[in-house]
PDB file of C-alpha atoms in Angstrom:
ATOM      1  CA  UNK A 438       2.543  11.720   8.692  1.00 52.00           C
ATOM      2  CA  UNK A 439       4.690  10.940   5.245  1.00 78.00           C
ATOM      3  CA  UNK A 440       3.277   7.799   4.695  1.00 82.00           C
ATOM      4  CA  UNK A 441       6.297   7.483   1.661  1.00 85.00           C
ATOM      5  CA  UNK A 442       8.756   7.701   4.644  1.00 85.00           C
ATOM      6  CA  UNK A 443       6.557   5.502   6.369  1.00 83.00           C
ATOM      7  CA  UNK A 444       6.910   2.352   3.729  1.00 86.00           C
ATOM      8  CA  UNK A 445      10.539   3.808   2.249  1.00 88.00           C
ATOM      9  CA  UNK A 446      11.771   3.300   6.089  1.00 86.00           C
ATOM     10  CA  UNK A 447      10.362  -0.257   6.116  1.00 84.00           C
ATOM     11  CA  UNK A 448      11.060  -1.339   3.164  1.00 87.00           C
ATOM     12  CA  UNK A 449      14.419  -0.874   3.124  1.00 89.00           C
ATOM     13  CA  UNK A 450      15.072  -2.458   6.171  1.00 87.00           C
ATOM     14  CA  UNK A 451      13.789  -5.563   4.946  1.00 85.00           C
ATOM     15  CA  UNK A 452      14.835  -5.333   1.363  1.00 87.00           C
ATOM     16  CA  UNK A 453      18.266  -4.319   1.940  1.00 88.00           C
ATOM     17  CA  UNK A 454      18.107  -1.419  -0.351  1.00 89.00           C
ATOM     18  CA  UNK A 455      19.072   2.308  -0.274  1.00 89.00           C
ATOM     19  CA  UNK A 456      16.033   4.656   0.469  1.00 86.00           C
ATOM     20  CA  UNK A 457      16.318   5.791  -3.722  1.00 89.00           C
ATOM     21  CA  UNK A 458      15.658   2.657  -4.842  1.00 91.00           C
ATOM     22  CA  UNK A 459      13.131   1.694  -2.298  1.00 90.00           C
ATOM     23  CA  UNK A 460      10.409   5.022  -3.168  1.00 90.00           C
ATOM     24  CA  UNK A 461      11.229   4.278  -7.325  1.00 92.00           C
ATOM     25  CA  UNK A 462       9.735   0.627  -6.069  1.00 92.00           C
ATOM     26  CA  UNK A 463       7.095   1.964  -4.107  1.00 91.00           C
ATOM     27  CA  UNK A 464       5.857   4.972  -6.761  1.00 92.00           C
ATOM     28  CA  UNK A 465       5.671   2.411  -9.090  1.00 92.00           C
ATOM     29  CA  UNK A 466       3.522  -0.329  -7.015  1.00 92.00           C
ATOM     30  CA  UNK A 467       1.308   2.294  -5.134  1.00 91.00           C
ATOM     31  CA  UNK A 468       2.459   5.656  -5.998  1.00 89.00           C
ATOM     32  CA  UNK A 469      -0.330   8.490  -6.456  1.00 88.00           C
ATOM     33  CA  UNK A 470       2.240  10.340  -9.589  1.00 88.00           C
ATOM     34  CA  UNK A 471       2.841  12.758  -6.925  1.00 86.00           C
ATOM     35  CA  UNK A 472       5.524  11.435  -5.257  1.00 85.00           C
ATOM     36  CA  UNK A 473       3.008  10.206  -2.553  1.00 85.00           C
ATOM     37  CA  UNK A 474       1.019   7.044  -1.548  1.00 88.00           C
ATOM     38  CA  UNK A 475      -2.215   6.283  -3.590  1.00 90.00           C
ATOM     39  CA  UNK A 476      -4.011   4.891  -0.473  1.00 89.00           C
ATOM     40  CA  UNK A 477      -7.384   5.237  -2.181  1.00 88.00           C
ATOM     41  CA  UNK A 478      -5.962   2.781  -4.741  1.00 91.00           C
ATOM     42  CA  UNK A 479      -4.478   0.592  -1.826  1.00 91.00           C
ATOM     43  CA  UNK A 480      -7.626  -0.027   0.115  1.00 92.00           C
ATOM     44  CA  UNK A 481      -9.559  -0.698  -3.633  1.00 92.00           C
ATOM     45  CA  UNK A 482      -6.889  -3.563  -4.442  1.00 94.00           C
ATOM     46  CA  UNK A 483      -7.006  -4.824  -1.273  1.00 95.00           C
ATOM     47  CA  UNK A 484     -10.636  -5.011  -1.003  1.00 92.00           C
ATOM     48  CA  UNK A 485     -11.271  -6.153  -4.246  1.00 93.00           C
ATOM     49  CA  UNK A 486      -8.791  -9.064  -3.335  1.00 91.00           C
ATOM     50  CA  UNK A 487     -10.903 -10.360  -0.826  1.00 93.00           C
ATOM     51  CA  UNK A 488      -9.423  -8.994   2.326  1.00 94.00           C
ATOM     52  CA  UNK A 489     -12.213  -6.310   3.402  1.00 92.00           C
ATOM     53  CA  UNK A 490     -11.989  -7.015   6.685  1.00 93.00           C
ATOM     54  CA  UNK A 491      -8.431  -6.469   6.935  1.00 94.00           C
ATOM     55  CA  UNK A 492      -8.870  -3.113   5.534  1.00 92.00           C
ATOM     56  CA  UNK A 493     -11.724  -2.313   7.970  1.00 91.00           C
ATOM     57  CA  UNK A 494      -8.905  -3.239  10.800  1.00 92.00           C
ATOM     58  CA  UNK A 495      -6.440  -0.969   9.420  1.00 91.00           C
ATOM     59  CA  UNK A 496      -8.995   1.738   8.893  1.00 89.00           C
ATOM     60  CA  UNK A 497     -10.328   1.688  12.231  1.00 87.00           C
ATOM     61  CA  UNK A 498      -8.823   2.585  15.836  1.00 85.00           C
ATOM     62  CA  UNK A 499      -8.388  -1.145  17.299  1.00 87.00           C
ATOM     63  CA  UNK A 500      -5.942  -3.141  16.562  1.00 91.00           C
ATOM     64  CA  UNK A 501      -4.306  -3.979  12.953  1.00 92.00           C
ATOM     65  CA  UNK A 502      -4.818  -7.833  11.183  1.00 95.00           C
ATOM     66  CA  UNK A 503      -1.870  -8.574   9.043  1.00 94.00           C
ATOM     67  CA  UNK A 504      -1.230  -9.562   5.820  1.00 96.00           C
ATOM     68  CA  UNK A 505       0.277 -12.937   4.496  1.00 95.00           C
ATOM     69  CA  UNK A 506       2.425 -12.629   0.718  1.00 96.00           C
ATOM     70  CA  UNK A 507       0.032 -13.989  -1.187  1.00 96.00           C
ATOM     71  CA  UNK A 508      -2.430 -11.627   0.329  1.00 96.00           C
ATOM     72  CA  UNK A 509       0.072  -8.956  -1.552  1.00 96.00           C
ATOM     73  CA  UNK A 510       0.675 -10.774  -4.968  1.00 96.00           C
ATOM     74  CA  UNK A 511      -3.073 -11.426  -5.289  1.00 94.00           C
ATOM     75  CA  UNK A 512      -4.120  -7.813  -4.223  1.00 95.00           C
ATOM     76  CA  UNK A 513      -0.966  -6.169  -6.642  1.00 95.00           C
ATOM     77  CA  UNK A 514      -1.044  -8.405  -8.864  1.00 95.00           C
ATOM     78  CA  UNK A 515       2.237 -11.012  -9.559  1.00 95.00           C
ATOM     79  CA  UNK A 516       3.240  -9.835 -12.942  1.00 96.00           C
ATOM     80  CA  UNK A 517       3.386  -6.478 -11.811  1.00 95.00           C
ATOM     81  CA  UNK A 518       5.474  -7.357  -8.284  1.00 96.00           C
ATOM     82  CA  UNK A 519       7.646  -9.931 -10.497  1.00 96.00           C
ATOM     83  CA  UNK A 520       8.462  -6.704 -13.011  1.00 95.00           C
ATOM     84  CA  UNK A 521       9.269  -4.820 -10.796  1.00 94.00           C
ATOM     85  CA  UNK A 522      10.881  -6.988  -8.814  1.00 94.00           C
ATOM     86  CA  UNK A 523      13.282  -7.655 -11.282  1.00 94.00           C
ATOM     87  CA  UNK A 524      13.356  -4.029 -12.682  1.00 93.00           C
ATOM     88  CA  UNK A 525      15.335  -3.570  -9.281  1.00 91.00           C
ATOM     89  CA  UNK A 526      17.114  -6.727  -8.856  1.00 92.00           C
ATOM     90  CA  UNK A 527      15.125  -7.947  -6.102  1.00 92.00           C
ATOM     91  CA  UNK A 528      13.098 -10.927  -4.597  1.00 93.00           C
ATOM     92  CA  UNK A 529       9.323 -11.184  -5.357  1.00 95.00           C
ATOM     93  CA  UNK A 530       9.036 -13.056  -2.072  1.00 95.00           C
ATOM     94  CA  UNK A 531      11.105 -10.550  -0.236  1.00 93.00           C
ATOM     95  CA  UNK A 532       9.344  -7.344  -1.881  1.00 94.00           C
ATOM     96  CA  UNK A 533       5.873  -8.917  -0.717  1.00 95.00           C
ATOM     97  CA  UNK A 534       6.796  -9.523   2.602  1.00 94.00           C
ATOM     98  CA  UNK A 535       8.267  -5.648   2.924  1.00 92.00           C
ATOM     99  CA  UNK A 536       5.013  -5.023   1.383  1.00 94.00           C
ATOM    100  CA  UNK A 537       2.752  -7.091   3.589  1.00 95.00           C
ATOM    101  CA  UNK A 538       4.596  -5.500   6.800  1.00 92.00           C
ATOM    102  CA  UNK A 539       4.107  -2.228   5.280  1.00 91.00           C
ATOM    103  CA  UNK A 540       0.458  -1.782   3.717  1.00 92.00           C
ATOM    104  CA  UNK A 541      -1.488  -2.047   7.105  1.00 92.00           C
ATOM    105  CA  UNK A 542       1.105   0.395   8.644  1.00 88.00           C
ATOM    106  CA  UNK A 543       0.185   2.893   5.793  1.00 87.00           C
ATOM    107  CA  UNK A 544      -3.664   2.777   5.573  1.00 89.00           C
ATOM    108  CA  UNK A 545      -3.682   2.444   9.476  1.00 88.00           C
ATOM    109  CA  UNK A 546      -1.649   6.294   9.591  1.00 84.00           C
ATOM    110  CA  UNK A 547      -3.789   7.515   6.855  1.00 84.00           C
ATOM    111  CA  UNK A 548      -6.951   7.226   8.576  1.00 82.00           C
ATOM    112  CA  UNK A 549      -9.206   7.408  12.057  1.00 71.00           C
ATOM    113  CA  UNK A 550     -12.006   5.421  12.911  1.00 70.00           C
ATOM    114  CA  UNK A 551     -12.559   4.774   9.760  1.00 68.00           C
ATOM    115  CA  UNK A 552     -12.168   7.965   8.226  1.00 67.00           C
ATOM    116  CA  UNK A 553     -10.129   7.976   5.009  1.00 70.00           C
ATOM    117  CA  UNK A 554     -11.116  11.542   3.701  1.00 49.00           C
ATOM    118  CA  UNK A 555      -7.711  13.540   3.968  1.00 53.00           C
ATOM    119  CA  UNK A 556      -5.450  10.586   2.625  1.00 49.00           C
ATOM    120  CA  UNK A 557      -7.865  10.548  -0.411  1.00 48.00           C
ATOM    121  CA  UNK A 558      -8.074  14.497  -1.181  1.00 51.00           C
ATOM    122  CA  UNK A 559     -11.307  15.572   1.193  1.00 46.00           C
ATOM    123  CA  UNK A 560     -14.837  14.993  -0.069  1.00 41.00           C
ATOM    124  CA  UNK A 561     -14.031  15.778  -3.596  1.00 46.00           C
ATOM    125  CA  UNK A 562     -11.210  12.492  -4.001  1.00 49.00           C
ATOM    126  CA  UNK A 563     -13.921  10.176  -2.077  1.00 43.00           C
ATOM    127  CA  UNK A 564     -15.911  11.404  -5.065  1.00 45.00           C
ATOM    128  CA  UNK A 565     -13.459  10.484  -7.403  1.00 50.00           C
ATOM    129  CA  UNK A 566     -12.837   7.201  -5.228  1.00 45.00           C
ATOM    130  CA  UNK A 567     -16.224   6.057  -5.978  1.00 46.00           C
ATOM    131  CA  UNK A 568     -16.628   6.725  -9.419  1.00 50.00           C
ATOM    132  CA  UNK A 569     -14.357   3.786 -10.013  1.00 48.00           C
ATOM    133  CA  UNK A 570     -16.486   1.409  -8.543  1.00 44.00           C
ATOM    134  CA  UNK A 571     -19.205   2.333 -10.894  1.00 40.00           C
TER     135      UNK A 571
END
């Protein structure tokens, strides 16, 4: 699954935005500098913003909890949604709530019942994954 065509494809739906413009915003917000999706980074930010059990929903095979906006700006960060919000001409409020539909989407088609091991680069980039919470 091309989890950038995945948030490109749902993000520009709700942004209003041709699909070029939409993966520039999305490679800078969450990109891995491969043209992909740094979900490894995702589920870190979103955990460390207080939403763990979100992330366990979206992880696992049941069913998905959403996300509110300020669940993205305090899990992204504002300053860094505002500048690139306005990088692209867009609306903070509007680029959070792309964001918010999109995140649980991605993480929930990177992973099965829990398992996050291909999305992050096998057992070596779970490796690598916890090394940056110590």
């Amino acid at each position: 699954m091309d989890l950038m065509k995945i948030v490109t494809n749902v993000l520009a739906d709700k942004l209003g935005v041709d699909g070029d413009t939409v993966q520039s915003v999305v490679e800078q917000l969450m990109g891995n500098g491969d043209g992909g999706i740094d979900v490894a980074g995702l589920v870190s930010s979103f955990n460390a913003g207080g939403l763990s059990s979100a992330v366990s929903s979206w992880l696992g095979d049941g069913a998905n909890d959403g996300l509110d906006i300020s669940d993205v700006v305090n899990a992204l960060g504002s300053d860094k949604l505002a500048s690139v919000a306005s990088q692209f001409n867009l609306d903070v409020d509007q680029l959070a709530g792309g964001l918010a539909e999109a995140v649980p989407s991605v993480i929930d088609n990177a992973s099965s019942g829990g398992n996050l091991l291909d999305a992050v680069g096998g057992i070596g980039g779970l490796a690598d994954m916890a090394k940056k919470f110590f």
